[in-house]
Coordinates of C-alpha atoms and ligand atoms in Angstrom, one line a residue:
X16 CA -7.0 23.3 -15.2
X17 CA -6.0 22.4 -12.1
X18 CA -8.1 21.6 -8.6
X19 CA -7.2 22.4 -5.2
X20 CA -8.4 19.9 -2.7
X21 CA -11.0 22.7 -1.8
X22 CA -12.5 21.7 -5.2
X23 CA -11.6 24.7 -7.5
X24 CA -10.0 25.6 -10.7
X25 CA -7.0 27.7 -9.9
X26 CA -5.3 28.4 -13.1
X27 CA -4.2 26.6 -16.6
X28 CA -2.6 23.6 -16.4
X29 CA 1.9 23.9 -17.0
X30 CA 3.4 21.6 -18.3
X31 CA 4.5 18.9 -15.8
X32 CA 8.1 18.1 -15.5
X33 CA 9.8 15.3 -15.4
X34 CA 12.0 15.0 -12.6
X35 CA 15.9 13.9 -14.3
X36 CA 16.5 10.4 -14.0
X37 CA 13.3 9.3 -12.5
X38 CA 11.2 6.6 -13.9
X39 CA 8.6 9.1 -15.0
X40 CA 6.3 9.2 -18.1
X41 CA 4.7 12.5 -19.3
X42 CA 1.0 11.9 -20.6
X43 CA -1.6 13.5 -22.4
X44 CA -4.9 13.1 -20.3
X45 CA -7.7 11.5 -22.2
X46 CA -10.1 10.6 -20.0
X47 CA -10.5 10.3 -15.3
X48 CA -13.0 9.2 -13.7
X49 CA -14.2 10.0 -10.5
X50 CA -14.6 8.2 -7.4
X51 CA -15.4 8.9 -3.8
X52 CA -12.1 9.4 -2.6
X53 CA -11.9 12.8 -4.3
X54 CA -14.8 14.0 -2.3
X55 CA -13.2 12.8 0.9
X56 CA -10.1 14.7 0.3
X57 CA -12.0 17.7 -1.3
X58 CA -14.0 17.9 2.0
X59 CA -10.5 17.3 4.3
X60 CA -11.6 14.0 5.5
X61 CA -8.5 12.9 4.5
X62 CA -5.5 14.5 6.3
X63 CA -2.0 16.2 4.5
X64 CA -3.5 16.1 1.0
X65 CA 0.0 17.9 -0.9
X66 CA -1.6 21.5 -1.8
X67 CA -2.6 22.9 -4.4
X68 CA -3.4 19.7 -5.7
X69 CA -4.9 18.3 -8.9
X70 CA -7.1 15.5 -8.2
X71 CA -8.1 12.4 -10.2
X72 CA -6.6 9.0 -10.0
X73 CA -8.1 6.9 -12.2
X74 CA -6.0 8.1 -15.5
X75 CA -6.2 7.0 -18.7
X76 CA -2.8 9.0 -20.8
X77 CA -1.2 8.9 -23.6
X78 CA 2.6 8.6 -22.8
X79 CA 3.9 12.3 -24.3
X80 CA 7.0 12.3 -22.5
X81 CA 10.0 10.1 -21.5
X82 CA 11.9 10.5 -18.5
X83 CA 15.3 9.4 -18.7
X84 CA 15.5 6.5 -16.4
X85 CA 12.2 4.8 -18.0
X86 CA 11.9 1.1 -20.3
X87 CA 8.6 0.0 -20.1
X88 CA 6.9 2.6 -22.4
X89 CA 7.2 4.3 -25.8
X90 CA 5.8 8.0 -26.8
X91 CA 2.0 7.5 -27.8
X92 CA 1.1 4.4 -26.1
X93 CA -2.1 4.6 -24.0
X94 CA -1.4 3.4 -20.4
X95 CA -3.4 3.8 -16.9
X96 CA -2.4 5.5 -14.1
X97 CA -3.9 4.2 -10.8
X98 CA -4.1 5.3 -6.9
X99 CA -0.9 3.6 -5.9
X100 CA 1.3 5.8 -7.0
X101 CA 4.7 4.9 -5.6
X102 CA 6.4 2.8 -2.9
X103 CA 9.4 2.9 -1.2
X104 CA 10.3 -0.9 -1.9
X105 CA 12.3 -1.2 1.2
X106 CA 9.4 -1.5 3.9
X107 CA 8.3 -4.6 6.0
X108 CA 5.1 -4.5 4.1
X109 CA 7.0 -3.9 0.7
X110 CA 9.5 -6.9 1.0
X111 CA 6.8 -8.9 1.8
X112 CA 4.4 -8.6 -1.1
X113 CA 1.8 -6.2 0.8
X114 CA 3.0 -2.9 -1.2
X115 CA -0.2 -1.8 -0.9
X116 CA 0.5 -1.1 3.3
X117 CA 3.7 0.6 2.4
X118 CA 4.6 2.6 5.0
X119 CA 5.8 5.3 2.7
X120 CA 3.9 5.1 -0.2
X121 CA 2.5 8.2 -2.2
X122 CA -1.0 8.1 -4.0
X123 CA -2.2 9.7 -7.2
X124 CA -4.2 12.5 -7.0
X125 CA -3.7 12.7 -2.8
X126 CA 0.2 13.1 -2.7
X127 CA 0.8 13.2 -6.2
X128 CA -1.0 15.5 -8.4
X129 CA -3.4 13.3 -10.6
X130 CA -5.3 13.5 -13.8
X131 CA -8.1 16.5 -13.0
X132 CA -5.7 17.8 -16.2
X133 CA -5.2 18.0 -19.4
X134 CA -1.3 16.7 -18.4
X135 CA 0.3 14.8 -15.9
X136 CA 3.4 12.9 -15.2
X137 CA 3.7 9.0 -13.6
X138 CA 6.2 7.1 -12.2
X139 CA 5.6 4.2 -15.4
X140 CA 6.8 1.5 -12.7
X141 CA 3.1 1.7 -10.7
X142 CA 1.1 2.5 -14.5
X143 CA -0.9 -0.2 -15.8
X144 CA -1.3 -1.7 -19.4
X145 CA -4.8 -1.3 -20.1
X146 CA -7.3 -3.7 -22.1
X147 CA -7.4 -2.7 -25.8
X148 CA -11.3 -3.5 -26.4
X149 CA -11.9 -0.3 -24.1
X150 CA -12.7 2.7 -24.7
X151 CA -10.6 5.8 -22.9
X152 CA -13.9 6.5 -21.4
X153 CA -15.4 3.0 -20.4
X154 CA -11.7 1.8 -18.9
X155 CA -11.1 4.6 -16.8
X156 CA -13.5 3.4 -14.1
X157 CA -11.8 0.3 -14.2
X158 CA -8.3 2.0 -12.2
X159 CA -9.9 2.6 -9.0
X160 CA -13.8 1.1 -8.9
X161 CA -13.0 -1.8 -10.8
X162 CA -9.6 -2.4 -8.8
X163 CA -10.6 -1.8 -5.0
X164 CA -13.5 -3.8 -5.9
X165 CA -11.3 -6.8 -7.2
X166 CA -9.4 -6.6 -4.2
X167 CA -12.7 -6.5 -2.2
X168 CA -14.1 -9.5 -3.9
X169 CA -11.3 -11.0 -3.1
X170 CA -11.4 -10.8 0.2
X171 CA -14.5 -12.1 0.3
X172 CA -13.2 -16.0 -0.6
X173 CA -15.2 -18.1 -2.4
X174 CA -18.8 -16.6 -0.8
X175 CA -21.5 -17.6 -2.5
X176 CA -24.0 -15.3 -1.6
X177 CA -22.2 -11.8 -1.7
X178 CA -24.0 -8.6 -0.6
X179 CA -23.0 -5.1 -2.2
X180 CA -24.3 -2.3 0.5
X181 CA -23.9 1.3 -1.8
X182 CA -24.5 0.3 -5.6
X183 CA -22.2 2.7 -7.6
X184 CA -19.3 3.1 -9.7
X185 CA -17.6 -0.1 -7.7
X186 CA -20.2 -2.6 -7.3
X187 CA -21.2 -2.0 -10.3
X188 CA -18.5 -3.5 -11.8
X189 CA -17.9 -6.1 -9.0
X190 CA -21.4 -7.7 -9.2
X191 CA -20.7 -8.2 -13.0
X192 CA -17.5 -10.2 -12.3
X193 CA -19.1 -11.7 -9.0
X194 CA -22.4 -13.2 -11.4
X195 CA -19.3 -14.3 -13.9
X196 CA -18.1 -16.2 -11.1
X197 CA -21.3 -17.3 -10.9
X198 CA -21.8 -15.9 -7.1
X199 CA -25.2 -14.5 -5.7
X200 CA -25.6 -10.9 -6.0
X201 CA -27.5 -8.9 -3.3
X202 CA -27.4 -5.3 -4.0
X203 CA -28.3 -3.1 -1.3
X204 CA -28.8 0.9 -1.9
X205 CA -30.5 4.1 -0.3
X206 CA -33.6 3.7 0.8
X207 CA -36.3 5.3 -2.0
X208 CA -33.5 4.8 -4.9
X209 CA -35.6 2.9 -7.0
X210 CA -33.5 3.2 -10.1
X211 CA -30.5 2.1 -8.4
X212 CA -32.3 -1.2 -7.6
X213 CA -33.1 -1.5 -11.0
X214 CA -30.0 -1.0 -12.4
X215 CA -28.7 -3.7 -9.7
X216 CA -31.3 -6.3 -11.0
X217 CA -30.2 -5.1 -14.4
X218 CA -26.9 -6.4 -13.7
X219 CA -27.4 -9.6 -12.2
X220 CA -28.6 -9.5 -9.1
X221 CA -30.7 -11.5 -7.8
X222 CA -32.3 -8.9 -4.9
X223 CA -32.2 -5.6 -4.6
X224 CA -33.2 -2.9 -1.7
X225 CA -32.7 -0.8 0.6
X226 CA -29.8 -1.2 3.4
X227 CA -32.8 -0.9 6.1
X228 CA -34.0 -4.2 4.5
X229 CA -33.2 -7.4 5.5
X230 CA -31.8 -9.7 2.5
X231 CA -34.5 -12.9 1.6
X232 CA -31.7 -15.2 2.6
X233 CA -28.0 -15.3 5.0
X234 CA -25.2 -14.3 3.1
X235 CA -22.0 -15.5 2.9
X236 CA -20.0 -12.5 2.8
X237 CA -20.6 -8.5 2.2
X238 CA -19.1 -5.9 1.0
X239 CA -19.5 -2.0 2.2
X240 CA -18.5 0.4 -0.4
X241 CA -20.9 3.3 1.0
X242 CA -18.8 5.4 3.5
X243 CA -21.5 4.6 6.2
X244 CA -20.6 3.1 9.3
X245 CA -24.0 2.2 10.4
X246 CA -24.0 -0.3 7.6
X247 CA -21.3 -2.9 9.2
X248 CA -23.4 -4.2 12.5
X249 CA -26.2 -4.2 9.9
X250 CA -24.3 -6.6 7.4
X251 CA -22.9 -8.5 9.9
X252 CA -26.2 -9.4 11.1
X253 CA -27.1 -9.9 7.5
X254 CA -23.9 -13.2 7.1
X255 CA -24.0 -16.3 8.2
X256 CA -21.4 -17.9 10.8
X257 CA -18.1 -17.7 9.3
X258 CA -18.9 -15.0 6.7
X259 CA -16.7 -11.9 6.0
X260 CA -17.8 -8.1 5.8
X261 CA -15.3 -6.3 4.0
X262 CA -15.2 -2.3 4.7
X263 CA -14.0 -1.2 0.8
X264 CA -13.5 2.4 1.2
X265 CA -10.5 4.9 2.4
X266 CA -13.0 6.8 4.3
X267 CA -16.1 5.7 6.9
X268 CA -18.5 7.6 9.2
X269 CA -18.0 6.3 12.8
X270 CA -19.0 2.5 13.2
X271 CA -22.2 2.6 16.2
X272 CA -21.0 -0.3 18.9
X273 CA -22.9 -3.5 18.5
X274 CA -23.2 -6.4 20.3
X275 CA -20.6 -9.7 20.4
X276 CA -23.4 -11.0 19.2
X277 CA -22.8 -10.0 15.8
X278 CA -19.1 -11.1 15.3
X279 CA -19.6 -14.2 17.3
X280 CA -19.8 -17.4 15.1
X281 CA -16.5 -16.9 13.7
X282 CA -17.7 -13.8 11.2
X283 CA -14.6 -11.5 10.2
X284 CA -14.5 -7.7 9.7
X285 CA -12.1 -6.2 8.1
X286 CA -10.7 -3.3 5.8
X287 CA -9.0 -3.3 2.2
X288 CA -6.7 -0.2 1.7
X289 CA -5.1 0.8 -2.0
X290 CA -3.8 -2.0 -4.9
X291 CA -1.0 -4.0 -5.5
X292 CA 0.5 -3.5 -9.2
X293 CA -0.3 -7.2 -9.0
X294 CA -3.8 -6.5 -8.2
X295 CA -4.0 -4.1 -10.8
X296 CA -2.4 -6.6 -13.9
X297 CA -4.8 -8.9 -12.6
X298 CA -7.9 -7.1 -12.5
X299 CA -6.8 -5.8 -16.2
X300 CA -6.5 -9.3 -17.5
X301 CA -10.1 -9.9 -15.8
X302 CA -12.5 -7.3 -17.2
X303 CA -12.2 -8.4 -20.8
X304 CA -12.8 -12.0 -20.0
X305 CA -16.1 -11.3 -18.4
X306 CA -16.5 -8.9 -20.3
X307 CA -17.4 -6.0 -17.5
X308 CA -19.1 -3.4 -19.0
X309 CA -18.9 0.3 -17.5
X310 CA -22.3 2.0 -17.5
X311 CA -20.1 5.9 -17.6
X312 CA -21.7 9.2 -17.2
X313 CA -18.9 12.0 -19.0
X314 CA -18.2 15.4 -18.1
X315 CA -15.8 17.8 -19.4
X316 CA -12.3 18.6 -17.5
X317 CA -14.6 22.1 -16.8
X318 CA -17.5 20.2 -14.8
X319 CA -15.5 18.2 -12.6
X320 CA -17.2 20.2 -9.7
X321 CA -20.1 18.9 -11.0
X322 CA -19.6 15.1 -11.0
X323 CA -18.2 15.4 -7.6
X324 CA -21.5 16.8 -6.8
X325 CA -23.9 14.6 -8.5
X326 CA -21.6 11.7 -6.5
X327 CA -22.0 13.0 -3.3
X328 CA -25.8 13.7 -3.9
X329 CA -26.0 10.0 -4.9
X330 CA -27.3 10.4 -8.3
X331 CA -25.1 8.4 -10.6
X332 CA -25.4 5.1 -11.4
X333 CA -22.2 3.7 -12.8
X334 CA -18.9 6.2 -13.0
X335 CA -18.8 9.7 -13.7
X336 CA -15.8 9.4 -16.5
X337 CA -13.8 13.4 -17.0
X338 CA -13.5 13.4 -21.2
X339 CA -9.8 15.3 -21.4
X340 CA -8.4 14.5 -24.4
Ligands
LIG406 ZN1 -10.6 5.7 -5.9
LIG407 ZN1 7.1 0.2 1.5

């Protein structure tokens, strides 16, 4: 099956080929999860997607293939395949350990077909080992929600009191490793989305509500994974002096003007775009430790029009995980 960024099945999947002497592995799809960015480049939010294309960059493959150039792999083992897809190495942000701004880089499932199928092929130097007390299924989520998130978190320093505005598939994840850091967890959701507060509190937080709603206390730092811009001059007024609001996603509806007022005090705004393959090791030595557990909600390769629309109508709570293999 493959998907073109206007979100439809176009015709069976061929077999992928491996390009000769690249660093490539073939795999067998097993599982993909979904995540946000596939709806922004479905609805052309996100310019020059390569078309057709096959979305889906959270992969979870078995290595069927070989290229000729590769080391790192051997047929049948089960590796990830994440949104940094490749890097041209030789950029000022390459050769200085920020791969992740590569000038030239190429992203899974964006300008690389991605794992919306049943096969697909990788460069095996940007593919991740992936924690063997996982599931296909529950360690999917963990390539894209779990990473940007890490990254996010990271960004954030060591804030106590951390804020989560847009409770899904990322900070779902994050406020389990943030509460195993033994940070404050605010969640903040929809208004009316009862059950995502819950599932918040259920997690660790310690408050949950709407993003209309002021938190009980400052906070240190937040983190914006709904693609709202409203939301930044509202968490910014929610941190205290010297506090950080990080902007997680690729993607954000225009940010209103706000007053000085609200970055004065030494607070920070900023962005986080794409991994490191640092990042990602990281991350995947992480998860098992804390353990993060992925609260998944599967669909078949056939309903991926589906998941993207229960995402976009907000009604998940956790990942929506593709079951491929
Ligand atoms: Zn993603
Ligand atoms: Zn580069």
């Amino acid at each position: 099956m493959i998907f073109t960024a206007a979100g439809t099945p176009l015709r069976e999947a061929e077999r992928p080929e491996l390009e000769p002497g690249a660093e490539q592995v073939r795999l067998n799809v097993q599982a993909c999860a979904v995540c946000r960015t596939d709806l922004h480049i479905v609805d052309g939010e996100l310019l020059d997607p390569k078309l057709p294309l096959v979305l889906g960059h959270q992969i979870v493959g078995l290595v069927s293939g070989l290229g000729n150039g590769t080391s790192r792999f051997s047929l049948g083992e089960r590796v990830g395949v994440p949104w940094l897809g490749w890097t041209d190495g030789s950029c000022r942000f390459c050769r200085s350990g920020r791969e992740n701004l590569c000038d030239g880089a190429r992203f899974t499932g964006y300008q690389l077909d991605g794992g919306f199928a049943e096969q697909t092929v990788a460069d095996e130097r940007y593919c991740l080992r992936l924690p063997e007390s996982y599931s296909d299924l529950e360690v999917a989520p963990l390539l894209c929600a779990g990473l940007i998130g890490y990254r996010s978190l990271v960004m954030t320093g060591d804030a106590e009191r951390l804020g989560l505005y847009g409770f899904g598939a990322s900070a779902h994840i994050i406020a389990q490793v943030a509460r195993w850091q033994t940070r404050r967890v605010f969640a903040f959701t929809r208004s009316g989305d009862t059950e995502g507060q819950r599932f918040a509190l259920s997690l660790g937080a310690e408050w949950a509500g709407s993003s209309t709603e002021s938190p009980p206390e400052e906070l240190d730092a937040a983190i914006i994974f709904a693609p709202v811009g409203e939301l930044v001059p509202v968490a910014l007024a929610a941190i205290a002096k010297g506090g950080v609001v990080v902007c997680a996603g690729i993607h954000m509806s225009e940010i209103p003007s706000f007053s000085y007022d609200l970055l004065w005090g030494e607070r920070v705004l900023r962005s986080v775009a794409n991994l490191t393959r640092q990042d990602g090791e990281e991350f995947m030595r992480l998860a098992p430790k804390v353990p993060v557990r992925t609260q998944i909600r599967e669909f078949r390769l056939e309903e991926a029009n589906e998941a993207l629309q229960h995402l976009r109508a907000g009604e998940l709570h956790g990942a929506a995980v593709l079951k491929i293999g």
